[in-house]
Every structure is written in structure tokens, then in C-alpha cells.
Short mmCIF file of C-alpha atoms in Angstrom, two decimals:
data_model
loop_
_atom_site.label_atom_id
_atom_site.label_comp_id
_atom_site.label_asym_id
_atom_site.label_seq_id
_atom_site.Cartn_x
_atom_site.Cartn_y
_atom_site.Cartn_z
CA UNK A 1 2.07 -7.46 6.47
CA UNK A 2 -0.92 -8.59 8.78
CA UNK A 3 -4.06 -9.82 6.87
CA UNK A 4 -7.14 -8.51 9.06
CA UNK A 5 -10.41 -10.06 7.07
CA UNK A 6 -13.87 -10.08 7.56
CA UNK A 7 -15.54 -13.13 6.81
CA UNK A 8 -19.64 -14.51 6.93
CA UNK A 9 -20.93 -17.52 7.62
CA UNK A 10 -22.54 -19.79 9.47
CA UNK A 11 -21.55 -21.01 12.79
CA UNK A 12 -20.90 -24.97 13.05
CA UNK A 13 -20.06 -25.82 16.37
CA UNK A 14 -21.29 -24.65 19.79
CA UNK A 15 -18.53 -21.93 21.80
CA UNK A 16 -17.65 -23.57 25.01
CA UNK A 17 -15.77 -21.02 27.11
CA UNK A 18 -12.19 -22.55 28.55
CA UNK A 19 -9.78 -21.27 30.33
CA UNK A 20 -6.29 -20.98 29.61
CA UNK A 21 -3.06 -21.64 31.58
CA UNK A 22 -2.52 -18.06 32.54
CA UNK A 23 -6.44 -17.99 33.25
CA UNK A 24 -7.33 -15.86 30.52
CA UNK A 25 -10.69 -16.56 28.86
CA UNK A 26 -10.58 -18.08 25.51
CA UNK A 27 -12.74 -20.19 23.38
CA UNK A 28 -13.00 -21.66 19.63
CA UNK A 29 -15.88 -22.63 16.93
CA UNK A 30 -16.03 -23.98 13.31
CA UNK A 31 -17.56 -21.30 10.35
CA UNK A 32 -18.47 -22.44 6.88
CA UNK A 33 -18.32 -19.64 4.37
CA UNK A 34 -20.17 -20.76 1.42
CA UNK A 35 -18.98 -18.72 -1.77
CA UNK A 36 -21.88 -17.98 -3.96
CA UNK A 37 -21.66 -15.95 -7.09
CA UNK A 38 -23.92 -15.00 -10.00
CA UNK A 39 -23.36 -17.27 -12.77
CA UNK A 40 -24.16 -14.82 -16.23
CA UNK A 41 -24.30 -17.73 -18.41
CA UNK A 42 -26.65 -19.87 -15.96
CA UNK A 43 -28.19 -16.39 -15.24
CA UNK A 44 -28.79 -17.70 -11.95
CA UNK A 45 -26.58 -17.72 -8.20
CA UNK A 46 -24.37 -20.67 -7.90
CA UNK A 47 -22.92 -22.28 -4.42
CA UNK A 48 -19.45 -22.46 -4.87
CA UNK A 49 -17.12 -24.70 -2.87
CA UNK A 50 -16.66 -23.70 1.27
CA UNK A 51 -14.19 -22.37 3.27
CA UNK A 52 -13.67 -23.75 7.24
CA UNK A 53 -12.44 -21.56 9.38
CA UNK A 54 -11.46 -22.53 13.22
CA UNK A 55 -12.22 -19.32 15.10
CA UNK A 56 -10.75 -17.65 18.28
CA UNK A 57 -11.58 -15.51 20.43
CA UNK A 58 -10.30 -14.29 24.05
CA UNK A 59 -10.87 -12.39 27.32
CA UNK A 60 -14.33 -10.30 26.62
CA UNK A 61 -15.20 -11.58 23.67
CA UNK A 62 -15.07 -15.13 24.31
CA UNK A 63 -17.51 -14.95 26.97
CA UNK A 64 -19.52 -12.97 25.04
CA UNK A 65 -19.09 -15.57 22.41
CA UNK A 66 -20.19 -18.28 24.23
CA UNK A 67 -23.33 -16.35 26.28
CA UNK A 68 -24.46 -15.20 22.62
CA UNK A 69 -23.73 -17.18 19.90
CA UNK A 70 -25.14 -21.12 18.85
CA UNK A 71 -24.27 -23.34 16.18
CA UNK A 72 -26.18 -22.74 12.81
CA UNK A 73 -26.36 -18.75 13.67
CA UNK A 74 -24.70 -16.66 10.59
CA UNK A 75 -22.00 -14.36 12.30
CA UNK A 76 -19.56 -11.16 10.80
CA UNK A 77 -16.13 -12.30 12.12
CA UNK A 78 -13.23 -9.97 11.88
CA UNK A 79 -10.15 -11.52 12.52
CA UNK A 80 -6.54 -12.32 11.65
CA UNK A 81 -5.59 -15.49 9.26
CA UNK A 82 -3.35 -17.80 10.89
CA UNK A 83 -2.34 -20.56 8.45
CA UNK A 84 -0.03 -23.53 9.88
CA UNK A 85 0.14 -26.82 8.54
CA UNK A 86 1.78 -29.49 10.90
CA UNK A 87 3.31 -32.91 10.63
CA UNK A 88 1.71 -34.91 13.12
CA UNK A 89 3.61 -37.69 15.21
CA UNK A 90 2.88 -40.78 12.03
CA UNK A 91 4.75 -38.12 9.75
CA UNK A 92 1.32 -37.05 8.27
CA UNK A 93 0.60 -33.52 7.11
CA UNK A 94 -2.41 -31.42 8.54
CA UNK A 95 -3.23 -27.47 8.44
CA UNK A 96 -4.63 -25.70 10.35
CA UNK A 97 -6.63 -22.51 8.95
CA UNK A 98 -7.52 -20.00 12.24
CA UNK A 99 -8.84 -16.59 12.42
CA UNK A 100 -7.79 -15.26 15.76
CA UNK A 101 -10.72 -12.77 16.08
CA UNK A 102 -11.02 -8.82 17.12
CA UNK A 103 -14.67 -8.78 16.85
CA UNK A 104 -17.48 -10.86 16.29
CA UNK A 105 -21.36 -10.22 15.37
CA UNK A 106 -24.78 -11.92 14.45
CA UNK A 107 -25.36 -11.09 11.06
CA UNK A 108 -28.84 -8.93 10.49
CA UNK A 109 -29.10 -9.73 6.65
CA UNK A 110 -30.30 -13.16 8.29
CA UNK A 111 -32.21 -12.31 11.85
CA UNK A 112 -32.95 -9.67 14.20
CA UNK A 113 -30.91 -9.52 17.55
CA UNK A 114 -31.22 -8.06 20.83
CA UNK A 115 -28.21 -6.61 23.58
CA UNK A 116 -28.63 -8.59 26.50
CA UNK A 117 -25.84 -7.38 28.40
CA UNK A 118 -23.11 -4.34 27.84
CA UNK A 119 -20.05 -4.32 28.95
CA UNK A 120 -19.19 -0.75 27.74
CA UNK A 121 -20.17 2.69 28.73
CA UNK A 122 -22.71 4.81 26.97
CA UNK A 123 -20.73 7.05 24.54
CA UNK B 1 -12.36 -1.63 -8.07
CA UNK B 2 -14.94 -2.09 -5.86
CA UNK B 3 -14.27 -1.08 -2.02
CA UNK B 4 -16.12 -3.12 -0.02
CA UNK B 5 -14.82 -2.57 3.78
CA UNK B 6 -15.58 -3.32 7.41
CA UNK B 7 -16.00 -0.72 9.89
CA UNK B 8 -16.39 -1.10 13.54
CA UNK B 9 -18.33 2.27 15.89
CA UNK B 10 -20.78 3.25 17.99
CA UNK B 11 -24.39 3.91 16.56
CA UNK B 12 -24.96 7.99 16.83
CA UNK B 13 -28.90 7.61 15.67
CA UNK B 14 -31.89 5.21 16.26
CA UNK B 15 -32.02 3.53 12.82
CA UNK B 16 -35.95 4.12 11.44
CA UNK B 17 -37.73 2.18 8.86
CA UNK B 18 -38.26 3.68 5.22
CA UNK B 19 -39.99 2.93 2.26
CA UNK B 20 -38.05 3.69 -0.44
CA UNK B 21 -40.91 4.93 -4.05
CA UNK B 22 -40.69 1.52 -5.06
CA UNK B 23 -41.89 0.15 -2.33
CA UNK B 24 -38.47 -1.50 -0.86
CA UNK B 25 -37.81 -0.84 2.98
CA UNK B 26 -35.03 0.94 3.83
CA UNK B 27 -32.94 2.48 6.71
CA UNK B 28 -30.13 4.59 7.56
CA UNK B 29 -27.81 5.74 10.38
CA UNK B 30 -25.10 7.52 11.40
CA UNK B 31 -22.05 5.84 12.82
CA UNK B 32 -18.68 7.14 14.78
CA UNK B 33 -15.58 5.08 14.36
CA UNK B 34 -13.24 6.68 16.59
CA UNK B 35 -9.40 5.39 15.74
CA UNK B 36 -7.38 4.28 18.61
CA UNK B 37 -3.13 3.66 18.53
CA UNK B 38 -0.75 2.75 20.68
CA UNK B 39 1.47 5.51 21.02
CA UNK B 40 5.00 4.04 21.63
CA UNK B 41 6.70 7.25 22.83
CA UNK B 42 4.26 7.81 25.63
CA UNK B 43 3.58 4.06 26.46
CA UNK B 44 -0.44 4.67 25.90
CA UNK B 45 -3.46 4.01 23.87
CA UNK B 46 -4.13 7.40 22.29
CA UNK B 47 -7.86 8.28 21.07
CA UNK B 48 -6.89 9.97 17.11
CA UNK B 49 -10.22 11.32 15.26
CA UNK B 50 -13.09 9.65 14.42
CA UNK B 51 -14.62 9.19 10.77
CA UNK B 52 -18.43 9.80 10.58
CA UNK B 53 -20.24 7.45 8.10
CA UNK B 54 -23.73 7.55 6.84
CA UNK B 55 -25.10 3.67 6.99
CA UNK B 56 -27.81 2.73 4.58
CA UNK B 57 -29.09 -0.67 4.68
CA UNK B 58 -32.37 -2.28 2.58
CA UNK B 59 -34.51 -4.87 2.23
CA UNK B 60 -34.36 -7.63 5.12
CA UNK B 61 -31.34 -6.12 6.46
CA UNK B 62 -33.31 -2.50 7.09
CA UNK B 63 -36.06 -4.45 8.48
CA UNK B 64 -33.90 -6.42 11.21
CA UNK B 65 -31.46 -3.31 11.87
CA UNK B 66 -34.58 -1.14 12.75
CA UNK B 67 -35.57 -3.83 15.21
CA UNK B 68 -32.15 -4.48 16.72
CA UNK B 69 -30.19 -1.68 16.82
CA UNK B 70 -30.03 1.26 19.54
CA UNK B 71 -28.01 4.73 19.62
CA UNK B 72 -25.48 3.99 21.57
CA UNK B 73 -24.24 0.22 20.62
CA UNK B 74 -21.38 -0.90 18.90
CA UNK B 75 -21.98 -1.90 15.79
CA UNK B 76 -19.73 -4.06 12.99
CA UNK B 77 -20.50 -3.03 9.27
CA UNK B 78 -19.66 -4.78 5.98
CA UNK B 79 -20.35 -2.45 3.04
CA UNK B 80 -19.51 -0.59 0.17
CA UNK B 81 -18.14 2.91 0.85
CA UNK B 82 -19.93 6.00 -1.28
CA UNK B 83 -17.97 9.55 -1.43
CA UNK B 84 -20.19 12.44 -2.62
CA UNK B 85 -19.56 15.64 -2.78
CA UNK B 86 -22.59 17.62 -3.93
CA UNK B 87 -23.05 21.51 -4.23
CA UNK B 88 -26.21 23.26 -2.55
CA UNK B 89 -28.78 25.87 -4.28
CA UNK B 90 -27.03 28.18 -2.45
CA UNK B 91 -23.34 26.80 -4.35
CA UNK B 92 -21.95 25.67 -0.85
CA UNK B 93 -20.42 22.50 -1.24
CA UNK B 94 -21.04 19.38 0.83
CA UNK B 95 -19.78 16.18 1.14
CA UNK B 96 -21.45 12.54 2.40
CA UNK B 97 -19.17 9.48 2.87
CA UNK B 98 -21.73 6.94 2.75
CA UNK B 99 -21.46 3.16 3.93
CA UNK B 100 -24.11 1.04 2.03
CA UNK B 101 -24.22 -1.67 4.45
CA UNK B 102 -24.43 -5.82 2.75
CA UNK B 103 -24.15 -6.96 6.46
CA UNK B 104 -24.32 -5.71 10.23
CA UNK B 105 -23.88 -6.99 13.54
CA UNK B 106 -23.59 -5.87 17.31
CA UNK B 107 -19.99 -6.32 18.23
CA UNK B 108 -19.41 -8.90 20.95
CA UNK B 109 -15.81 -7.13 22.38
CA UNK B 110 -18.70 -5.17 24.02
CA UNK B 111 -21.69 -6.81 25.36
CA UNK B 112 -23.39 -9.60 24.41
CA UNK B 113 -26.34 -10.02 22.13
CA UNK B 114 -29.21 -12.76 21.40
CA UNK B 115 -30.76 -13.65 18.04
CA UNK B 116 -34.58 -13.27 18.63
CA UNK B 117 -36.21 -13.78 15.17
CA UNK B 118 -34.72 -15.66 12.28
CA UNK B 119 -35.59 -15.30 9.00
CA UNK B 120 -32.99 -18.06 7.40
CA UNK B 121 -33.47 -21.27 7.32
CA UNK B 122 -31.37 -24.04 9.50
CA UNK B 123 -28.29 -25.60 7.67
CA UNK C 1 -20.31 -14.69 1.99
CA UNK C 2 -17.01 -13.86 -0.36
CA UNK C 3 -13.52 -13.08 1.57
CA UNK C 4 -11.61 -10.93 -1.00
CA UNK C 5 -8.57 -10.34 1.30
CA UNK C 6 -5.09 -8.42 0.58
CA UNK C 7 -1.86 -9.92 1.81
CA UNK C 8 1.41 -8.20 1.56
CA UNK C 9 3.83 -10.72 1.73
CA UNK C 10 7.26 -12.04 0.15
CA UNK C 11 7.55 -14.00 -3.59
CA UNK C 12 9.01 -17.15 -2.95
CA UNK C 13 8.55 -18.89 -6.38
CA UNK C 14 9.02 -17.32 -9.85
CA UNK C 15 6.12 -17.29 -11.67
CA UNK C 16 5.76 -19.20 -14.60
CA UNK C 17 3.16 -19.01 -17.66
CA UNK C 18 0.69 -22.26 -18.06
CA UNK C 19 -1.92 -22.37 -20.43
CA UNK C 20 -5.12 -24.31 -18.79
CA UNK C 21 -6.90 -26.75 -21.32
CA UNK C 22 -9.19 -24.47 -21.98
CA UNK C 23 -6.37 -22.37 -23.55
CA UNK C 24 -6.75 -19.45 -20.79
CA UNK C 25 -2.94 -18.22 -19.85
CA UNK C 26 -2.30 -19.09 -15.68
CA UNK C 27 0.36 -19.08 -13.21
CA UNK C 28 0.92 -19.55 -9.86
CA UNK C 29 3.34 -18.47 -7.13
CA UNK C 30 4.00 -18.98 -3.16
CA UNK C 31 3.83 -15.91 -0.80
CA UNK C 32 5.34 -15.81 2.20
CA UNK C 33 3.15 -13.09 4.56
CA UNK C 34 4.85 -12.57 8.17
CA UNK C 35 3.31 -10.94 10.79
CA UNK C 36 5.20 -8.34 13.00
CA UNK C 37 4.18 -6.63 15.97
CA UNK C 38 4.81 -4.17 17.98
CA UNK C 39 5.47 -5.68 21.66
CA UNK C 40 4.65 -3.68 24.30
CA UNK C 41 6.81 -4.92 27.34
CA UNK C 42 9.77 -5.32 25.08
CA UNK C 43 9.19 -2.23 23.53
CA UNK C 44 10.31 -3.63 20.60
CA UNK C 45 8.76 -5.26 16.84
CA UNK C 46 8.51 -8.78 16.80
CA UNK C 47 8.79 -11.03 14.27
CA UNK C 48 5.33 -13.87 14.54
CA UNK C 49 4.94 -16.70 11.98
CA UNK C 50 4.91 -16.99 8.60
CA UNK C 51 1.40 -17.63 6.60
CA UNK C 52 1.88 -19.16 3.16
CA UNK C 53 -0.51 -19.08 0.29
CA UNK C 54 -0.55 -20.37 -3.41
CA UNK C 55 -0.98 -17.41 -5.52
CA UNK C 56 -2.96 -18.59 -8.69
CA UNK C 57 -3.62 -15.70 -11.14
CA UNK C 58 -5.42 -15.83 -14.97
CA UNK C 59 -5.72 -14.17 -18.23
CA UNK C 60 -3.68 -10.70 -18.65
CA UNK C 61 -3.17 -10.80 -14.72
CA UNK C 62 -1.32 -14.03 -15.62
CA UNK C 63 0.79 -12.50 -18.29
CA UNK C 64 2.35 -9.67 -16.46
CA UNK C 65 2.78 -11.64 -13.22
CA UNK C 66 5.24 -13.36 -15.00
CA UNK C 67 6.93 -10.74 -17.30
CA UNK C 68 6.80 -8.72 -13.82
CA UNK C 69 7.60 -10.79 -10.68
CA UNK C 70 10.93 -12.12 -9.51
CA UNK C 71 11.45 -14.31 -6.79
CA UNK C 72 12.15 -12.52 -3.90
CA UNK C 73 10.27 -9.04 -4.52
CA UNK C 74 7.67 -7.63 -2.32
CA UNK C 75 4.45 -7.40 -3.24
CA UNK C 76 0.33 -6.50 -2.43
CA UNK C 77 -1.95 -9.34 -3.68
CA UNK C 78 -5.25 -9.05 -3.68
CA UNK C 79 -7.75 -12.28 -3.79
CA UNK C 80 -10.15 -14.37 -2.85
CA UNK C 81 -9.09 -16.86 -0.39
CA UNK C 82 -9.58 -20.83 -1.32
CA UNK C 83 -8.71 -23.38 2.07
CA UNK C 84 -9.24 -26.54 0.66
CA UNK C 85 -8.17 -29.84 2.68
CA UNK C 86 -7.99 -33.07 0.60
CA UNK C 87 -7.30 -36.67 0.90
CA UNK C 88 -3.94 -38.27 -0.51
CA UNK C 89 -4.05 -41.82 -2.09
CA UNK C 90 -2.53 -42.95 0.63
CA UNK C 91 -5.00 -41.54 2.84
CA UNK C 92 -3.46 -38.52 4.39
CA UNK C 93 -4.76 -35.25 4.32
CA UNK C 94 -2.73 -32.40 3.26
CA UNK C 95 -4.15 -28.59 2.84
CA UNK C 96 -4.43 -26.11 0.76
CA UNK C 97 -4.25 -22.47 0.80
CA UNK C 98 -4.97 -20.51 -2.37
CA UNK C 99 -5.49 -16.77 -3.01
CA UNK C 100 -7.28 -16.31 -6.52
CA UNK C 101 -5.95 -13.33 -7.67
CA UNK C 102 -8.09 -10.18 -8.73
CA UNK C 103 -4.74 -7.75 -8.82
CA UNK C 104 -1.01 -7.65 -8.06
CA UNK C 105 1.44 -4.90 -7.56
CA UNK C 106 4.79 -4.78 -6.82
CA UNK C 107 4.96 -3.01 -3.26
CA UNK C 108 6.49 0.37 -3.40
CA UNK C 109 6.69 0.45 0.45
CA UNK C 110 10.34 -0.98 -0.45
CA UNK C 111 11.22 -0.92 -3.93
CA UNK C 112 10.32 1.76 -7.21
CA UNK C 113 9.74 0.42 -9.70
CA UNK C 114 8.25 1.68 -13.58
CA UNK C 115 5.19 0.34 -16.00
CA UNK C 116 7.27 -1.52 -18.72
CA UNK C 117 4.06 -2.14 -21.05
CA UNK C 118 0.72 -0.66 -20.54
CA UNK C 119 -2.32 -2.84 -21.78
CA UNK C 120 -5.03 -0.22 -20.80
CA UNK C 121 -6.68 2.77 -22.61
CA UNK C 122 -5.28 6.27 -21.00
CA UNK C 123 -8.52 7.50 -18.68
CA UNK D 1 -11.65 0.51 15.12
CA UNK D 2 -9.26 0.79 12.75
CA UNK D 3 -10.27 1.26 9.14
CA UNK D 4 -7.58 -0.29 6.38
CA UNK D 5 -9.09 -0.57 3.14
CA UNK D 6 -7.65 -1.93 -0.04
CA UNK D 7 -8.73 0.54 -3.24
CA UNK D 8 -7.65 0.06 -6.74
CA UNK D 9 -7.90 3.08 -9.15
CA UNK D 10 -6.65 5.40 -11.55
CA UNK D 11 -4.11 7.95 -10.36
CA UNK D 12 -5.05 11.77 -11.64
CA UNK D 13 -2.35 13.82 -10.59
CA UNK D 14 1.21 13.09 -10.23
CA UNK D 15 3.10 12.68 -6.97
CA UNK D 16 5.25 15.20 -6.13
CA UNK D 17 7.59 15.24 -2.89
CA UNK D 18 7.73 17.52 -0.41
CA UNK D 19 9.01 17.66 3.15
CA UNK D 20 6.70 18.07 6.39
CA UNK D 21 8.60 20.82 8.62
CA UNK D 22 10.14 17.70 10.09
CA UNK D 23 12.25 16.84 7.67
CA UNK D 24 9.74 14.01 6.64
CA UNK D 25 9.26 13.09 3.05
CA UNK D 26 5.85 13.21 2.16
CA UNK D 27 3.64 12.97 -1.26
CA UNK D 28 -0.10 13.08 -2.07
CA UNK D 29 -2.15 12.42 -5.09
CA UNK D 30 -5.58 12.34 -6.33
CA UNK D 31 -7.21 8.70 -6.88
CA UNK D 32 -10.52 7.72 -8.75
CA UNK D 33 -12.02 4.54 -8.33
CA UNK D 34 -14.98 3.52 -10.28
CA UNK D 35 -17.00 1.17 -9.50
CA UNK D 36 -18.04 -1.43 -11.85
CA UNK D 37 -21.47 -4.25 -11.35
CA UNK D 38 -22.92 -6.70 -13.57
CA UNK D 39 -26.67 -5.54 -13.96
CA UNK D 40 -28.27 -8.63 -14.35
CA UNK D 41 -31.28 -7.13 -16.07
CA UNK D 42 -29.33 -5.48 -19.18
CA UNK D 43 -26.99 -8.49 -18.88
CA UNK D 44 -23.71 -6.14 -18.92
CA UNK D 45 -21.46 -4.44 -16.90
CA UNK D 46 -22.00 -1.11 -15.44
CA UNK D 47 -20.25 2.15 -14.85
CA UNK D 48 -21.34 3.55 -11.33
CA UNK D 49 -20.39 6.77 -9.69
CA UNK D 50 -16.31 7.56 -9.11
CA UNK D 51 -15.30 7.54 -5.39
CA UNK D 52 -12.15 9.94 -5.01
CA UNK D 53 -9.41 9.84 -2.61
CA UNK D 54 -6.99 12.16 -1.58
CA UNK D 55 -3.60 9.49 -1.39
CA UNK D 56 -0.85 10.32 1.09
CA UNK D 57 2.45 8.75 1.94
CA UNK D 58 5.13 9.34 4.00
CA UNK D 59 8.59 8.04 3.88
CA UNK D 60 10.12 5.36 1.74
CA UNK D 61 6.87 5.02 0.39
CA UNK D 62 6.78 8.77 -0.72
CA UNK D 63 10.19 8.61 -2.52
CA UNK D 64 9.17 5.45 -4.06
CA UNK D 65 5.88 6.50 -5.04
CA UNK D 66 7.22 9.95 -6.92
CA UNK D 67 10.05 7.98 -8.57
CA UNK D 68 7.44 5.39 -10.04
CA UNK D 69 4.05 6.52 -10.20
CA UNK D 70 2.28 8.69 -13.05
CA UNK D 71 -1.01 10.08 -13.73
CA UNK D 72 -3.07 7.85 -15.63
CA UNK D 73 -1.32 4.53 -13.95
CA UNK D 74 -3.85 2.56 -12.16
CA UNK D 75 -2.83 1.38 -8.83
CA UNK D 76 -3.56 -0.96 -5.35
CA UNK D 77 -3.33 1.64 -2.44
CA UNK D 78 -3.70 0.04 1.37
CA UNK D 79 -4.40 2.36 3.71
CA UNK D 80 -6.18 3.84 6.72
CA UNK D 81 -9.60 6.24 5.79
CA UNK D 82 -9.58 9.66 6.87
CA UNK D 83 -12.85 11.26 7.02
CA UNK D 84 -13.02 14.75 7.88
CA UNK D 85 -15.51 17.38 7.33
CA UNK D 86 -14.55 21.34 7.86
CA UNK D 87 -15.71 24.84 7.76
CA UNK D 88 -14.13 27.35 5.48
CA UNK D 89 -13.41 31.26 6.65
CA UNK D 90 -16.28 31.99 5.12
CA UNK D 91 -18.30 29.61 6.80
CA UNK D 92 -19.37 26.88 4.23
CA UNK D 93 -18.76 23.08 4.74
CA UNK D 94 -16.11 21.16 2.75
CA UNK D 95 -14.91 17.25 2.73
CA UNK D 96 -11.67 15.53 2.88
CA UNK D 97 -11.95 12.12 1.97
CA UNK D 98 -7.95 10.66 2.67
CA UNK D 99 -6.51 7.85 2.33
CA UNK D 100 -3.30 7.42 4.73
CA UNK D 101 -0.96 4.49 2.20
CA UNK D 102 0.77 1.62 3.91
CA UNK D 103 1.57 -0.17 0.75
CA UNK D 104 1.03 1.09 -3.42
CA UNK D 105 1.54 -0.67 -5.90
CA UNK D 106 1.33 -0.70 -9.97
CA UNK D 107 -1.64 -3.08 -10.61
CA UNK D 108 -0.37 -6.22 -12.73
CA UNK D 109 -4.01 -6.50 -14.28
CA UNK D 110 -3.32 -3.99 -16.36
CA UNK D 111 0.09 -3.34 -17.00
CA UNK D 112 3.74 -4.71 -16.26
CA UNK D 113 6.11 -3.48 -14.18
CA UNK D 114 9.57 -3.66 -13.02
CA UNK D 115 11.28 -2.91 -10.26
CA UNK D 116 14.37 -0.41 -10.95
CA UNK D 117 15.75 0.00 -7.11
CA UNK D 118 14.76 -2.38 -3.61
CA UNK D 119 15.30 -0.11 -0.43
CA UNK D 120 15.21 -3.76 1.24
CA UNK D 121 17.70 -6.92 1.57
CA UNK D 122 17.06 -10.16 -0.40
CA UNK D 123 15.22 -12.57 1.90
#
């Protein structure tokens, strides 16, 4: 019953890196994923409506996060949904639509990268 | 009934540039995705087997794999999955589990990587 | 950029049949997807929150969602994921979290169960 | 590193249990999954190559599976890809491609179902 996805998109807010109480590294950023899809009677690609994401990370990959990634980059995030809506202290409703992530890339369809720093052995 | 996955491994071969007979660039590489579980009984992570796929990527995304990507990094991949099993002149029969890659990116759990040439625009 | 996703989850609504104006047969459920995991220093499963999403499915999908699915039964959806946020008249925002449907099974993991009417050629 | 996958496909050999020498139930089956794309130049949809999957289940699962599932059904499988490549006695090279179930179900898109027995308490 867990729902691991993979979503692309482009990044809309810088990482800052933060610390939580237990002093484990953690940070956040906004993703837009823009659906597009090939419209047969148009005959042409369409830009559909977009999905905002707020994205998690922790420990290694936070700080790798925030040493590596800027706003407007396109990133591959793997992650799990988290979906909570809340009723906020005026009785309001909000929701909240995370993706607590396992791994995060820049996307090469879009740009070239470089390593600039491992933190694993050579295999 | 398409099965478009995500796969997460270490990069076995340096990824070389191809032209394909119509003229479209193209790569390929192999990539190790070793499983890992937590074994419950004996209170460990336990390393299970690892599934070889064959990565093919074209176009822009060849182009920016060739220039990013090492033997030896860890990779995310986004793509469809290909099973072939094909018989030899000599009526041996082989197999290739292919991975035609729509996007790819260094994973961040492991080191962290820089964006050094895009080819999208801002947005 | 698209984020077809599966979610195992929980019916919590009986599905029933609507035709859209356009005369195309809908319907619509909510899912109730809770995550578990296995916790290492208790040594135990845990039970984590609850996602919800509005199941929205069309056309023959539509049709044997509702001859098929009770309130209550366990089943695989998979979709493409819709997070929408909107703005009330009264100037509140509430949320939305949709999964368009693209197939639906009843999960065998904890229930059989038999094809009652087939509406496909034998392949 | 994990690989779940979500394939839908047409099952081409029926289920069958049988019991691992530990007393586990078990069942395996043959899935083929075609793929299908709009080719924008002939303006139709397309019949690609078949991917096939060797299906196993264990458990609840396998009992369910055997008591509901017949060759020609199509089905959702989730489950983990096994990849393995292997070398008969007489030295030639063959291919398992396996596909280790978490959840099956009877797709709704192209058939109804019912469920005829829940293994698991209302909720």
C-alpha cells in the first residue's frame, strides 16, 4: 500500500538546508510538473494543467540537494506521496501534497551535468 | 499497457555517442541495480541479486548522457522496459532486457552533481 | 512530465454511474491508501497515515467500476495523478486530489474474485 | 534500488498451485504485454513488440490468483523485476525475465468482476 512515484519537473524554489530537532539534515523545495500530451485532433502537444509538489529530502540527500540543485533546474524525483489536508486555526481547509523523497536527479533530456563530489565508493 | 519504470544503479560502461543510419545520435549503457532488504530475522540490510539492464537513450538525451555520465556513478532512469529474447546463427538463444531511457539523472543519495550546460530555456 | 502512479488502497464510496454532458458514462470513488512499515526498533509493522484520492474513471472503465466495486473492497488503481487547489466563494482554499483512472482491479492480495462479463476479444 | 513496476497484460497460461518444500503456496504464469503508441505520422495506433513475464506469487495471493484467474483474462500485476541471465548444461545462455506479484488484479477496463471470497475484515 505505499505509492513510490517518479515525477519531472522543474524546480521552483531554492533548497535551503535546515536542521531538524534531533539534528538530522533535512530540507524542502516547490516542483511544477506540467502535463503535456499530444492532442490527435489539434495534431499538435498541448500543456495541460500543473501539478505542485512540496518536496523532501533528508540526511545525504538534502545536502546534496541544496550543494546541487537551483530553482528553474528540471529534476527526476523519486519519492513517496504524502497527501494531508488540514484545518487551520480560522477553521479553513488547506492540503498539503509532499513527496518525501529517496532520490533525486538533474534531468539530462534538458542539460548536461557534472559529479562534483561522491559520497560513495567506487563499485 | 505500456511499462514505463524507474530504476536506480550504478553505471557498468562509459556511455559513447552514436549515430544511429538516419542520422539521430544515440547512446547506450549498461547498468547494475543491485536489490537491497531488510532482513527482519537477522536484524540486517541484506544485498539480494542485481538485474542488469541495457540503457539506450537518443537525441538530446544521448548527447548530454555521453557528456555527463561516468562508469562508476549512480544513476536514476525513467524508461520504457524492452524484453527480447532472440536466437543466434548458431540457434543459441539469448535474451536483452533493455531500458529505453525518456529521462536520466545522477542520483543525489550519493554525491552531488552540477548542471554545466543547459539546453532548456528558463521558466 | 506525466505521473501515472498505482495506489493500492481501500474503497470508501460506492461508485455510481454519471453520464458527463457530453454523454460519455463517469464515476467517481474515494480511496483510502495507508502506509505501513516495517519498524525497525519495535520490530514490529506500523500503521502511518492515510492518503486519500478521488478516483474519477470514464467510458467502459466507468461501467464496470460500478457493476464491479463495493464499498469496502480492496483494490489496485492505476492513474494519473491531478492536485488541484482552488478558491471557495468565500475565499478559502480547499484541495484536491484526483487519480484519473487508466485501469482498476479488484486486489487479489485479499479477496478472489471471477470475470462476471467480458467486453474484450479472446487474444 | 528497488524495482516495483505496475504491468497490465494478457495472462497465457493458467495458474496452477503448488507448494515450495516449505509448505508455501506458490503459483506462476506467463504474461504478455503489448505495447501500444499513437504514430503520429499514420495518425493511428500501433502494435509494438510483446514484453513477456514470467508472474509469481506466493501466499494468499497464490490461492487467490488460481481460484480467479484464467488464461486469456487481462490483468494489473505489481511487482518486483527479476532479471536473470543463465547458462544451460550444455553451455548456451538463456533469460528469465520474472516478475515477483505484490498485488493482481482483473483489469476493470475490460471486463467486470466480482469478488466471491475476502481473506480480510471489513474496514
Amino acid at each position: 500500500m505505499s505509492e513510490v512515484m517518479t515525477v519531472r519537473g522543474f524546480v521552483a524554489t531554492d533548497p535551503r538546508l535546515k536542521k531538524l530537532e534531533n539534528g538530522t539534515d533535512a530540507t524542502d523545495f516547490r516542483l511544477a510538473c506540467s502535463e503535456r500530451w499530444f492532442d490527435r485532433e489539434k495534431n499538435e502537444w498541448v500543456d495541460g494543467q500543473t501539478n505542485w509538489f512540496s518536496v523532501t529530502a533528508y540526511r545525504e540527500l538534502a545536502k546534496n540537494s541544496v550543494s546541487s540543485i537551483k530553482k528553474g533546474e528540471k529534476v527526476i524525483v523519486v519519492g513517496r506521496l504524502k497527501v494531508r489536508t488540514f484545518t487551520r486555526e480560522d477553521s479553513t481547509v488547506g492540503a498539503y501534497v509532499g513527496l518525501e523523497a529517496q532520490s533525486i536527479g538533474h534531468d539530462l533530456t534538458w542539460a548536461s551535468s557534472a559529479v562534483i563530489h561522491k559520497s560513495y565508493p567506487p563499485k
